Tab-separated table of C-alpha atoms in Angstrom:
chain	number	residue	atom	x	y	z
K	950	UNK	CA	-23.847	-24.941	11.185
K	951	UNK	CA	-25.208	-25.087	14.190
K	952	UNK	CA	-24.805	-22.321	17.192
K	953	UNK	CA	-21.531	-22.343	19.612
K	954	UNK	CA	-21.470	-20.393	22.663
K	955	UNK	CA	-17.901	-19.328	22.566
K	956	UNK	CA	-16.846	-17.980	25.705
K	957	UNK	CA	-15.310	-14.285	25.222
K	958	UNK	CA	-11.955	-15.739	26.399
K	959	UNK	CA	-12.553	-18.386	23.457
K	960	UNK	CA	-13.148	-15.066	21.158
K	961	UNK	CA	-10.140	-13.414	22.451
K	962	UNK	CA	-7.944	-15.875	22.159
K	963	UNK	CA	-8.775	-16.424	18.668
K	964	UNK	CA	-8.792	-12.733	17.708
K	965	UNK	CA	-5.239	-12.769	19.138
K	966	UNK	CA	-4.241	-15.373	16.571
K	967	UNK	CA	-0.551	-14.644	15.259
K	968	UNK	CA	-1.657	-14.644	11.649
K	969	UNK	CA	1.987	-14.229	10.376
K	970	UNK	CA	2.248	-17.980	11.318
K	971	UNK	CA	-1.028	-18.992	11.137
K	972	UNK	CA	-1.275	-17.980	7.199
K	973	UNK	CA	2.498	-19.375	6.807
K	974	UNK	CA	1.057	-22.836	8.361
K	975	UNK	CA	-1.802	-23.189	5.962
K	976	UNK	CA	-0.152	-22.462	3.182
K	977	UNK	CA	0.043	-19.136	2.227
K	978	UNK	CA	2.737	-16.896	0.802
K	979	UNK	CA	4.021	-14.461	3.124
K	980	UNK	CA	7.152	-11.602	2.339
K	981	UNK	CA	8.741	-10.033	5.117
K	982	UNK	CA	8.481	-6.070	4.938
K	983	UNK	CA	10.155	-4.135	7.805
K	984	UNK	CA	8.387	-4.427	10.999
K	985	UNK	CA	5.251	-6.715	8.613
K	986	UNK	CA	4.841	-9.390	6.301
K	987	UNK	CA	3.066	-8.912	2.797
K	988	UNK	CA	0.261	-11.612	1.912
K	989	UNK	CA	0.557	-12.760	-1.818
K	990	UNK	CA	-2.142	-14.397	-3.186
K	991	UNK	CA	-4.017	-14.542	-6.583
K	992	UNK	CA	-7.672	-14.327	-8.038
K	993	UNK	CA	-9.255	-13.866	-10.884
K	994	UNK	CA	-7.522	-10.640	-11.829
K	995	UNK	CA	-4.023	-11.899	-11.164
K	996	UNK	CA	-1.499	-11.190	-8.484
K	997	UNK	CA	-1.582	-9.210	-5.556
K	998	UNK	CA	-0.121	-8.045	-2.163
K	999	UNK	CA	-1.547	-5.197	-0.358
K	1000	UNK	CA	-2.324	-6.819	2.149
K	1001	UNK	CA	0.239	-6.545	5.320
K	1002	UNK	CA	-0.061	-8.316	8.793
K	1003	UNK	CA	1.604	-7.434	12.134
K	1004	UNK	CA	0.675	-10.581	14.557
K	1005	UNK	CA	-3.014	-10.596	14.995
K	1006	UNK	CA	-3.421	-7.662	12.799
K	1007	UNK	CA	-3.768	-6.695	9.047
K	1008	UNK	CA	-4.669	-3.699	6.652
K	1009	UNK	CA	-5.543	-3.947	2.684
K	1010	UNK	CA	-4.058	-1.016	1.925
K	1011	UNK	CA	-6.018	-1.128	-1.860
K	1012	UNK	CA	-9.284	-1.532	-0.450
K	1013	UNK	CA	-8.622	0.579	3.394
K	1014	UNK	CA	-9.817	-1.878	5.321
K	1015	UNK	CA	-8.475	-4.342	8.049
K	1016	UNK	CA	-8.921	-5.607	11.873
K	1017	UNK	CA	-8.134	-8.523	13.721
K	1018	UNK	CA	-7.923	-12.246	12.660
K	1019	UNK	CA	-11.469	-12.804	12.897
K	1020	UNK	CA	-12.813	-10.217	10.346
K	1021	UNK	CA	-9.835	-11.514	8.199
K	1022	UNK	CA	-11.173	-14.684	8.017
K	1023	UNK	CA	-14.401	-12.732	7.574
K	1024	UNK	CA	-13.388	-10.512	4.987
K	1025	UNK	CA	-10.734	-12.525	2.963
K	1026	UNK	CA	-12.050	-16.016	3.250
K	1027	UNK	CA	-15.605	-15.207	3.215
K	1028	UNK	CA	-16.923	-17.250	6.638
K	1029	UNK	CA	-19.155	-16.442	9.105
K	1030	UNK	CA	-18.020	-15.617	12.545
K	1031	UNK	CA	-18.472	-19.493	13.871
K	1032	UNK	CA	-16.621	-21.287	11.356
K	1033	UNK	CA	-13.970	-18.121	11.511
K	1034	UNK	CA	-13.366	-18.502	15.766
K	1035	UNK	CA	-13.447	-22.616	15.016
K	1036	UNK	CA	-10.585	-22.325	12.617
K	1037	UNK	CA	-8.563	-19.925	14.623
K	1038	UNK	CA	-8.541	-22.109	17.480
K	1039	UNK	CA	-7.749	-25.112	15.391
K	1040	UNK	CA	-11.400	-26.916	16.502
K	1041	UNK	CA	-11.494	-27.548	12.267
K	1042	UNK	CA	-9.050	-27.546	9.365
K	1043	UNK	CA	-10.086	-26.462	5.992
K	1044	UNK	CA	-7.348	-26.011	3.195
K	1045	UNK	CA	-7.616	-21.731	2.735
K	1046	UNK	CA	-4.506	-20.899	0.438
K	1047	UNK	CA	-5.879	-18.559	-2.093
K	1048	UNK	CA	-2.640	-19.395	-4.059
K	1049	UNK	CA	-3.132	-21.800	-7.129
K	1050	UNK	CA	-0.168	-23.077	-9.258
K	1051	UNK	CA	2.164	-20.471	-11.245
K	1052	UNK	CA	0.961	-21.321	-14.825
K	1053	UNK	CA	-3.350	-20.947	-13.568
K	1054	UNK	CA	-2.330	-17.586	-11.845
K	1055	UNK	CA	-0.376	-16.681	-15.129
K	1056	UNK	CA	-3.258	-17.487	-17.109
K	1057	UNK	CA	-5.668	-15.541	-14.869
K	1058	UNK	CA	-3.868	-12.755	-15.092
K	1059	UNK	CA	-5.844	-9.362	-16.694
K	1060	UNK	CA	-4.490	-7.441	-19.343
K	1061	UNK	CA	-3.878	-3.936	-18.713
K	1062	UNK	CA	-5.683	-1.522	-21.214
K	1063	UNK	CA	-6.462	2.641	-20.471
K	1064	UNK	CA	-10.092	2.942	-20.654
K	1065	UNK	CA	-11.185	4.872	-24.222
K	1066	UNK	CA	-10.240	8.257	-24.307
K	1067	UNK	CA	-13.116	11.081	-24.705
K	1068	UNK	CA	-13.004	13.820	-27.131
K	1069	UNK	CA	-12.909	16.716	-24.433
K	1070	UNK	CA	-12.066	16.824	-20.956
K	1071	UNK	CA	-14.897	19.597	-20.161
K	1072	UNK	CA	-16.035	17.340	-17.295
K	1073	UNK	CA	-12.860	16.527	-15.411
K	1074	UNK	CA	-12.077	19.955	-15.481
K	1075	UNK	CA	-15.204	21.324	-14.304
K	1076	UNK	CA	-14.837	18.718	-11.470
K	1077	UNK	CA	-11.352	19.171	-10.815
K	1078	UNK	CA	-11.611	23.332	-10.570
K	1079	UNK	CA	-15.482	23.873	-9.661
K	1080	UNK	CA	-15.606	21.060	-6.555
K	1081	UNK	CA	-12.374	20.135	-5.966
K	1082	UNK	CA	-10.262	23.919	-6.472
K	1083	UNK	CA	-7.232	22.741	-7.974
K	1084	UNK	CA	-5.589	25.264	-10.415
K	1085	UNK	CA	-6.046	24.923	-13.652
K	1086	UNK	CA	-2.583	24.870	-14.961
K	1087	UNK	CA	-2.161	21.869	-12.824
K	1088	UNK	CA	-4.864	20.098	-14.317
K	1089	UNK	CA	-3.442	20.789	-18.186
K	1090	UNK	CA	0.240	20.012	-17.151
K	1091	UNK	CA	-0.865	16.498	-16.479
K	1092	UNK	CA	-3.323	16.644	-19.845
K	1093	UNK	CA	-0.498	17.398	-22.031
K	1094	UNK	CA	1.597	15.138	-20.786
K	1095	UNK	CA	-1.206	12.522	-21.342
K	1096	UNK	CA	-1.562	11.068	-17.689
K	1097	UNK	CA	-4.879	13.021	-16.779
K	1098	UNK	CA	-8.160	12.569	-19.153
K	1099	UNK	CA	-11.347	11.929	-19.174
K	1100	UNK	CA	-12.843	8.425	-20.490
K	1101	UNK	CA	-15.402	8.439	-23.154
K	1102	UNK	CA	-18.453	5.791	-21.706
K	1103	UNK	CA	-18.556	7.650	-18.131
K	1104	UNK	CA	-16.501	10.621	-17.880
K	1105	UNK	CA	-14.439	9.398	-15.218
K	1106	UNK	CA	-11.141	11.194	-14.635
K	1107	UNK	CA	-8.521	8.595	-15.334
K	1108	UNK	CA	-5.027	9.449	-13.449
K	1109	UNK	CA	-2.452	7.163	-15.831
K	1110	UNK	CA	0.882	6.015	-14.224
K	1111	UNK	CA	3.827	5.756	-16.939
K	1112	UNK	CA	6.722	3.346	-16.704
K	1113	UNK	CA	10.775	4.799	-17.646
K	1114	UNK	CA	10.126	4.726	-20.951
K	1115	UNK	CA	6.854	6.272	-20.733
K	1116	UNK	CA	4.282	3.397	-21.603
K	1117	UNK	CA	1.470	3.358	-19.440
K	1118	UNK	CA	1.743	0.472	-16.748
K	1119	UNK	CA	-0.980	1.748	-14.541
K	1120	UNK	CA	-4.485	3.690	-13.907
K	1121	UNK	CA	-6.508	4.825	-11.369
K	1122	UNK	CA	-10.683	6.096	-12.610
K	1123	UNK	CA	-12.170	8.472	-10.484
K	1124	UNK	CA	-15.755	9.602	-10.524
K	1125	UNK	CA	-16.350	13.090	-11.384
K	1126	UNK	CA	-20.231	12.904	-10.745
K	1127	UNK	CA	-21.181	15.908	-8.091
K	1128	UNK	CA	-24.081	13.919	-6.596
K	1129	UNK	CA	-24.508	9.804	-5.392
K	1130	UNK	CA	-21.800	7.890	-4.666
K	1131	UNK	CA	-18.281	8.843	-5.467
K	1132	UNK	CA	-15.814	5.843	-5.945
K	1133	UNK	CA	-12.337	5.585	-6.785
K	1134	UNK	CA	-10.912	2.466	-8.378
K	1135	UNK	CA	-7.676	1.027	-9.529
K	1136	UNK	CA	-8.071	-0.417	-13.430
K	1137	UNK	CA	-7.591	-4.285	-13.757
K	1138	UNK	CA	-4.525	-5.613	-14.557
K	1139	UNK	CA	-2.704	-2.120	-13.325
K	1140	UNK	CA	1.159	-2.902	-12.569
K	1141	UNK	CA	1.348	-1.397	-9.188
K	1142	UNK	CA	5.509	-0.126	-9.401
K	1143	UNK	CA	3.907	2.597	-11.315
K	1144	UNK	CA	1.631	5.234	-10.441
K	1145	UNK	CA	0.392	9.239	-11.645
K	1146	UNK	CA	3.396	10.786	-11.105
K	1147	UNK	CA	5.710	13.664	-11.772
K	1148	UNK	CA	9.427	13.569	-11.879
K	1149	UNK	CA	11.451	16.774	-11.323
K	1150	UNK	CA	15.465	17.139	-11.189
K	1151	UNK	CA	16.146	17.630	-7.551
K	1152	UNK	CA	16.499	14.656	-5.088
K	1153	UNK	CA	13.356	15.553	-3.294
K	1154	UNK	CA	10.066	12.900	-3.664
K	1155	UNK	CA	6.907	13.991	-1.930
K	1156	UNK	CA	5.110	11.189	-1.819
K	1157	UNK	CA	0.974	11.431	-1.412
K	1158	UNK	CA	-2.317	8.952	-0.799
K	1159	UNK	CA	-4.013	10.095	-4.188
K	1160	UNK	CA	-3.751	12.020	-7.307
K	1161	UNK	CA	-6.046	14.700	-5.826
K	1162	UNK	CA	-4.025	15.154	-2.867
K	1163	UNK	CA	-1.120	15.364	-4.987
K	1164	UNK	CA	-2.494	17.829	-7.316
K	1165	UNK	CA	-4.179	20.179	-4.358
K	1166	UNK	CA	-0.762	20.169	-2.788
K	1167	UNK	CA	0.920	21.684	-6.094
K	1168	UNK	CA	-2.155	24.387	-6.024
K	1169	UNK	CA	-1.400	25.105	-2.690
K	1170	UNK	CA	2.439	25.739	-3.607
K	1171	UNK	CA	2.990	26.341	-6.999
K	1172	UNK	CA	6.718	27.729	-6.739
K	1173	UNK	CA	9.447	26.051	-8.755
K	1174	UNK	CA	6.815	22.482	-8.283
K	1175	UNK	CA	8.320	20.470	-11.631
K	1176	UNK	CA	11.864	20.836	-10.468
K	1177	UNK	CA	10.888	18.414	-7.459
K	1178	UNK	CA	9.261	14.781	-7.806
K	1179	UNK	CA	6.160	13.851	-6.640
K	1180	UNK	CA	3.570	10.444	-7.141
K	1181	UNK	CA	0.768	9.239	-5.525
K	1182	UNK	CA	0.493	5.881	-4.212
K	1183	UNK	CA	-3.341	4.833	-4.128
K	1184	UNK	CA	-3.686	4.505	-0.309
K	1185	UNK	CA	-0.351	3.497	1.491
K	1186	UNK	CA	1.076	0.796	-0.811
K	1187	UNK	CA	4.782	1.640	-1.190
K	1188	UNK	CA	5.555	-0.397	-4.337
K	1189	UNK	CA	5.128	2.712	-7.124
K	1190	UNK	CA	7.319	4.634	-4.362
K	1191	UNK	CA	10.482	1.810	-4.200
K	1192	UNK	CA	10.030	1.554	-8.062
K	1193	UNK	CA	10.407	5.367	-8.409
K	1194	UNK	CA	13.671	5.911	-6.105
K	1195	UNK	CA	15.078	2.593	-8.115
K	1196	UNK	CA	14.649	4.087	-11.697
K	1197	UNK	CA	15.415	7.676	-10.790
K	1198	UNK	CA	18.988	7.941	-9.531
K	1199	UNK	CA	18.713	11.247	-8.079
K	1200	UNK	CA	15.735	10.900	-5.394
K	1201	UNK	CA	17.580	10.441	-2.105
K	1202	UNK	CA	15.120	12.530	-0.136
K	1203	UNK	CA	11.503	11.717	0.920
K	1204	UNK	CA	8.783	13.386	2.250
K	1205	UNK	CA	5.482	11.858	3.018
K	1206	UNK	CA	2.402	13.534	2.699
K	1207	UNK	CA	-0.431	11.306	3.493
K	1208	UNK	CA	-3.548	11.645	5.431
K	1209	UNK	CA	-3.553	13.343	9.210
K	1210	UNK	CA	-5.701	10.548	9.869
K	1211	UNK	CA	-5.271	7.282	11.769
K	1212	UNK	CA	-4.690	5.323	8.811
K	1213	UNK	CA	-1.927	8.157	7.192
K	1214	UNK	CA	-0.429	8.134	10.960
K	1215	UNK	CA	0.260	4.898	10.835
K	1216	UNK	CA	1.278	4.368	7.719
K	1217	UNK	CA	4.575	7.471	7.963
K	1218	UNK	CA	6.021	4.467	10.747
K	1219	UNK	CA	5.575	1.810	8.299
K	1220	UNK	CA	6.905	3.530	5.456
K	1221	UNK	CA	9.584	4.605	7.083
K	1222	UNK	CA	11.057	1.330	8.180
K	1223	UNK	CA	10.042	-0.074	4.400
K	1224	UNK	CA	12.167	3.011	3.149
K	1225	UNK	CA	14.734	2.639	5.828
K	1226	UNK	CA	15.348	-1.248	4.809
K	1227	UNK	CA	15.734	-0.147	1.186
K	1228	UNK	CA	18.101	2.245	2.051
K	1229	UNK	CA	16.684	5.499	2.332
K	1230	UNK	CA	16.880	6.992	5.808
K	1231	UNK	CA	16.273	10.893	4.921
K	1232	UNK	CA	12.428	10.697	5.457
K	1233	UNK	CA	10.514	13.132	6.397
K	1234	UNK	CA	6.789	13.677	7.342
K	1235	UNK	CA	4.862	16.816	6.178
K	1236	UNK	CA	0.808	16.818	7.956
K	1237	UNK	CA	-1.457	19.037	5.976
K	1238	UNK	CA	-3.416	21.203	8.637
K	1239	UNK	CA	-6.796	19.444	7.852
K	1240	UNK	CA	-7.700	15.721	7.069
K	1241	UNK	CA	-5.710	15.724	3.598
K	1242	UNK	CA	-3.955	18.367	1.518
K	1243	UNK	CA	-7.862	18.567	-0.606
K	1244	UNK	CA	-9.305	19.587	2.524
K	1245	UNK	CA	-6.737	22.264	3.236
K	1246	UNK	CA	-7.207	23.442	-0.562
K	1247	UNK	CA	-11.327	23.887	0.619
K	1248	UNK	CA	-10.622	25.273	3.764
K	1249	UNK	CA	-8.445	28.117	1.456
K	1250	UNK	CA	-11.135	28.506	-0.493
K	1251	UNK	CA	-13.709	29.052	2.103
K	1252	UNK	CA	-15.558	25.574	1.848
K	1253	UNK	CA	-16.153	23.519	5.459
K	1254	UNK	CA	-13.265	21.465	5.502
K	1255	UNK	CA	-13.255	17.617	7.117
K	1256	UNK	CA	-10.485	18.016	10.326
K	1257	UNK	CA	-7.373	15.838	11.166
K	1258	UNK	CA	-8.296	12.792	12.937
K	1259	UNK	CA	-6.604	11.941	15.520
K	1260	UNK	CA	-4.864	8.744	16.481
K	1261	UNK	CA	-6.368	8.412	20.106
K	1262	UNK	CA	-4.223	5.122	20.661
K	1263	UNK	CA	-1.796	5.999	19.685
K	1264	UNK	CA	-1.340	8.982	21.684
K	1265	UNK	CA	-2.248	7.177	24.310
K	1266	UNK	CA	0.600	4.718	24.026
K	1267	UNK	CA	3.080	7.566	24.012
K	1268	UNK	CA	2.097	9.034	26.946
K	1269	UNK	CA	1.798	5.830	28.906
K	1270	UNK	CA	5.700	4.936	27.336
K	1271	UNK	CA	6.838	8.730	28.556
K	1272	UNK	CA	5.709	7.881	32.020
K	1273	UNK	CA	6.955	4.043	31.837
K	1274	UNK	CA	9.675	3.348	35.110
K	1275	UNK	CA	12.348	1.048	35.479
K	1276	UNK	CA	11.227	-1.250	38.162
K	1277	UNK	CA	14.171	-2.877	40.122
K	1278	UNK	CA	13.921	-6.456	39.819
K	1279	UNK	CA	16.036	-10.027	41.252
K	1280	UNK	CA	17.007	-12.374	38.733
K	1281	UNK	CA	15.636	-15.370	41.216
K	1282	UNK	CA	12.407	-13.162	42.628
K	1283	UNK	CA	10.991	-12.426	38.569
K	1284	UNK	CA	8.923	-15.402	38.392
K	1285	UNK	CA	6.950	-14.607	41.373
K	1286	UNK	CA	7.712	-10.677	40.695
K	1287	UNK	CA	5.523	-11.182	37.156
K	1288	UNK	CA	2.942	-13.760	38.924
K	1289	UNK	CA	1.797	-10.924	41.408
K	1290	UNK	CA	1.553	-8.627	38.920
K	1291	UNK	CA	-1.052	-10.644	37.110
K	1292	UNK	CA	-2.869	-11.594	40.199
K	1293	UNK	CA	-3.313	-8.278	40.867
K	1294	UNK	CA	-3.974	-6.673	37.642
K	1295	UNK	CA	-0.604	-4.248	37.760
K	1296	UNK	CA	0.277	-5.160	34.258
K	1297	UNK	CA	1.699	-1.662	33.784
K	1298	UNK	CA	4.331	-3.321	35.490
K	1299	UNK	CA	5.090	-6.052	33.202
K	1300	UNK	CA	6.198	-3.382	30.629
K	1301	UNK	CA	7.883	-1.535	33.471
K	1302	UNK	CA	9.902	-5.090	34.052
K	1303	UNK	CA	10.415	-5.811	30.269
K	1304	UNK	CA	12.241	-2.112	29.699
K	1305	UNK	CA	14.720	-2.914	32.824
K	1306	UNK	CA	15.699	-6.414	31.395
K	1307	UNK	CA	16.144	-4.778	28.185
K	1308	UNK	CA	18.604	-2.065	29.173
């Protein structure tokens, strides 16, 4: 293809693509999720929708990774940046719904099986305790209740998720290698309403990014743990959490325990509309000190720990909402009111204008 010398109005303009309707108008499937909409779409290992989008923004909460509508036409439909900009600004049309028929995506779908189970679990443990501190009558409550071990060809630890009648539905491998590249991945044809998980009598759910974070969390406070619920979602998906308040009466009370990161900070606001549509309004947010509840468990230990990230814009946005004014306006002066405000950059004031026509 040859070279186009977009203009960078050209590139913002199509960065600021609604993708909600964009997607919709192309054929995709969308579901509406408080403030988002889900993207549901199928490949080769059958159906899936962690992918949310908020206008010209999106997150894959399985993978941790998202932007603005270019890089999702980047990332998701595999183009390069000049076919990517053409297509948001409707210059070309290409058919993109990742969506076949019902009966191919049926077919395609994977069939869930636990990887093979090793004779010991001498490496998970050593991994678990020596690098990652977590007690070890954590680590054999979970063995003995068969939703921790350690798979036979690489030693992974494999965190199991169990459905009401306890048949596994779900499983997450994690490597336990202490040098190269660590990885975490979900197994194929994992259900994801289930996840590792622990269910307790009270009606309290705390609710974490990881099994590791879950488990470093119970080391941290042991006390009277199994009477309470807790389950880790694999990122910030919320399905395995919905599932878990549905089949287990007595949860009425959540409290989330992800990340102090950007991507945890954001994700207690969207959980707690998703939980709040569902019918669950007593949510609460817990922040461990450092970066996760892992970290903290180092930091205990006297191991460098990774900090809490900030979320800069956040923040920012606060403090420019705290300090937001209601500008006095006349119904039949607004037009050239909002014109002048444009001409001469004040757009502080077109919030400042939106907030007195709302009240």
């Amino acid at each position: 293809m040859p070279y186009i010398p977009f203009t960078d109005e050209q590139k913002i303009l199509a960065n600021s693509v609604d993708l909600e309707e964009f997607l919709r108008m192309r054929g995709e499937k969308l579901e509406r999720v408080g403030r988002e909409h889900k993207l549901i779409y199928y490949d080769s290992s059958g159906k899936h929708d962690s992918i949310t989008l908020r206008g010209s923004t999106w997150f894959d909460h399985k993978n941790q990774v998202g932007g603005g509508a270019i890089k999702f036409m980047q990332e998701f439909y595999g183009m390069d940046f000049q076919t990517a900009v053409q297509e948001l600004l409707g210059q070309r049309v290409t058919p993109l719904s990742h969506s076949p028929p019902k009966v191919s995506a049926k077919e395609e779908k994977k069939e869930f099986r636990l990887p093979e189970t090793n004779t010991n679990m001498h490496r998970v443990y050593a991994y678990l305790i020596k690098q990652r501190f977590i007690s070890s009558d954590i680590i054999s409550h979970f063995a003995k209740q068969h939703t921790l071990y350690e798979d036979k060809e690489h030693h992974n630890a494999v965190f199991v998720g169990i459905d009401e009648n306890g048949v596994p539905r779900q499983a997450s491998k994690r490597s336990t290698n202490s040098y190269g590249n660590s990885f975490r991945i979900t197994c194929q044809g994992s259900d994801t309403r289930y996840s590792f998980a622990h269910f307790g009598e009270s009606k309290r759910l705390y609710v974490f990014e990881a099994p590791i974070d879950m488990m470093s969390f119970l080391t941290l406070y042991p006390k009277d743990w199994q009477k309470h619920s807790c389950i880790a979602m694999n990122g910030v998906y919320e399905n395995a959490v919905l599932a878990a308040l549905k089949n287990h009466s007595n949860l009425s009370e959540v409290i989330l325990c992800v990340d102090n990161d950007e991507g945890g900070i954001e994700a207690v606001d969207r959980l707690k509309d998703i939980l709040s549509e569902n019918g669950y309004t007593d949510v609460k947010r817990l922040a461990p000190k450092f970066k996760d509840w892992n970290e903290v468990l180092k930091a205990k230990n006297g191991v460098k720990a990774l900090p809490a990230v900030p979320h800069k814009r956040k923040e920012e946005y606060l403090k420019e909402v705290s300090e937001l004014g209601y500008l006095k306006c006349r119904p039949d002066k607004l037009t050239s009111q909002i014109y002048a405000t444009f001409k001469n950059g004040q757009y502080k004031y077109l919030a400042e204008y939106a907030l007195a026509l709302y009240h």
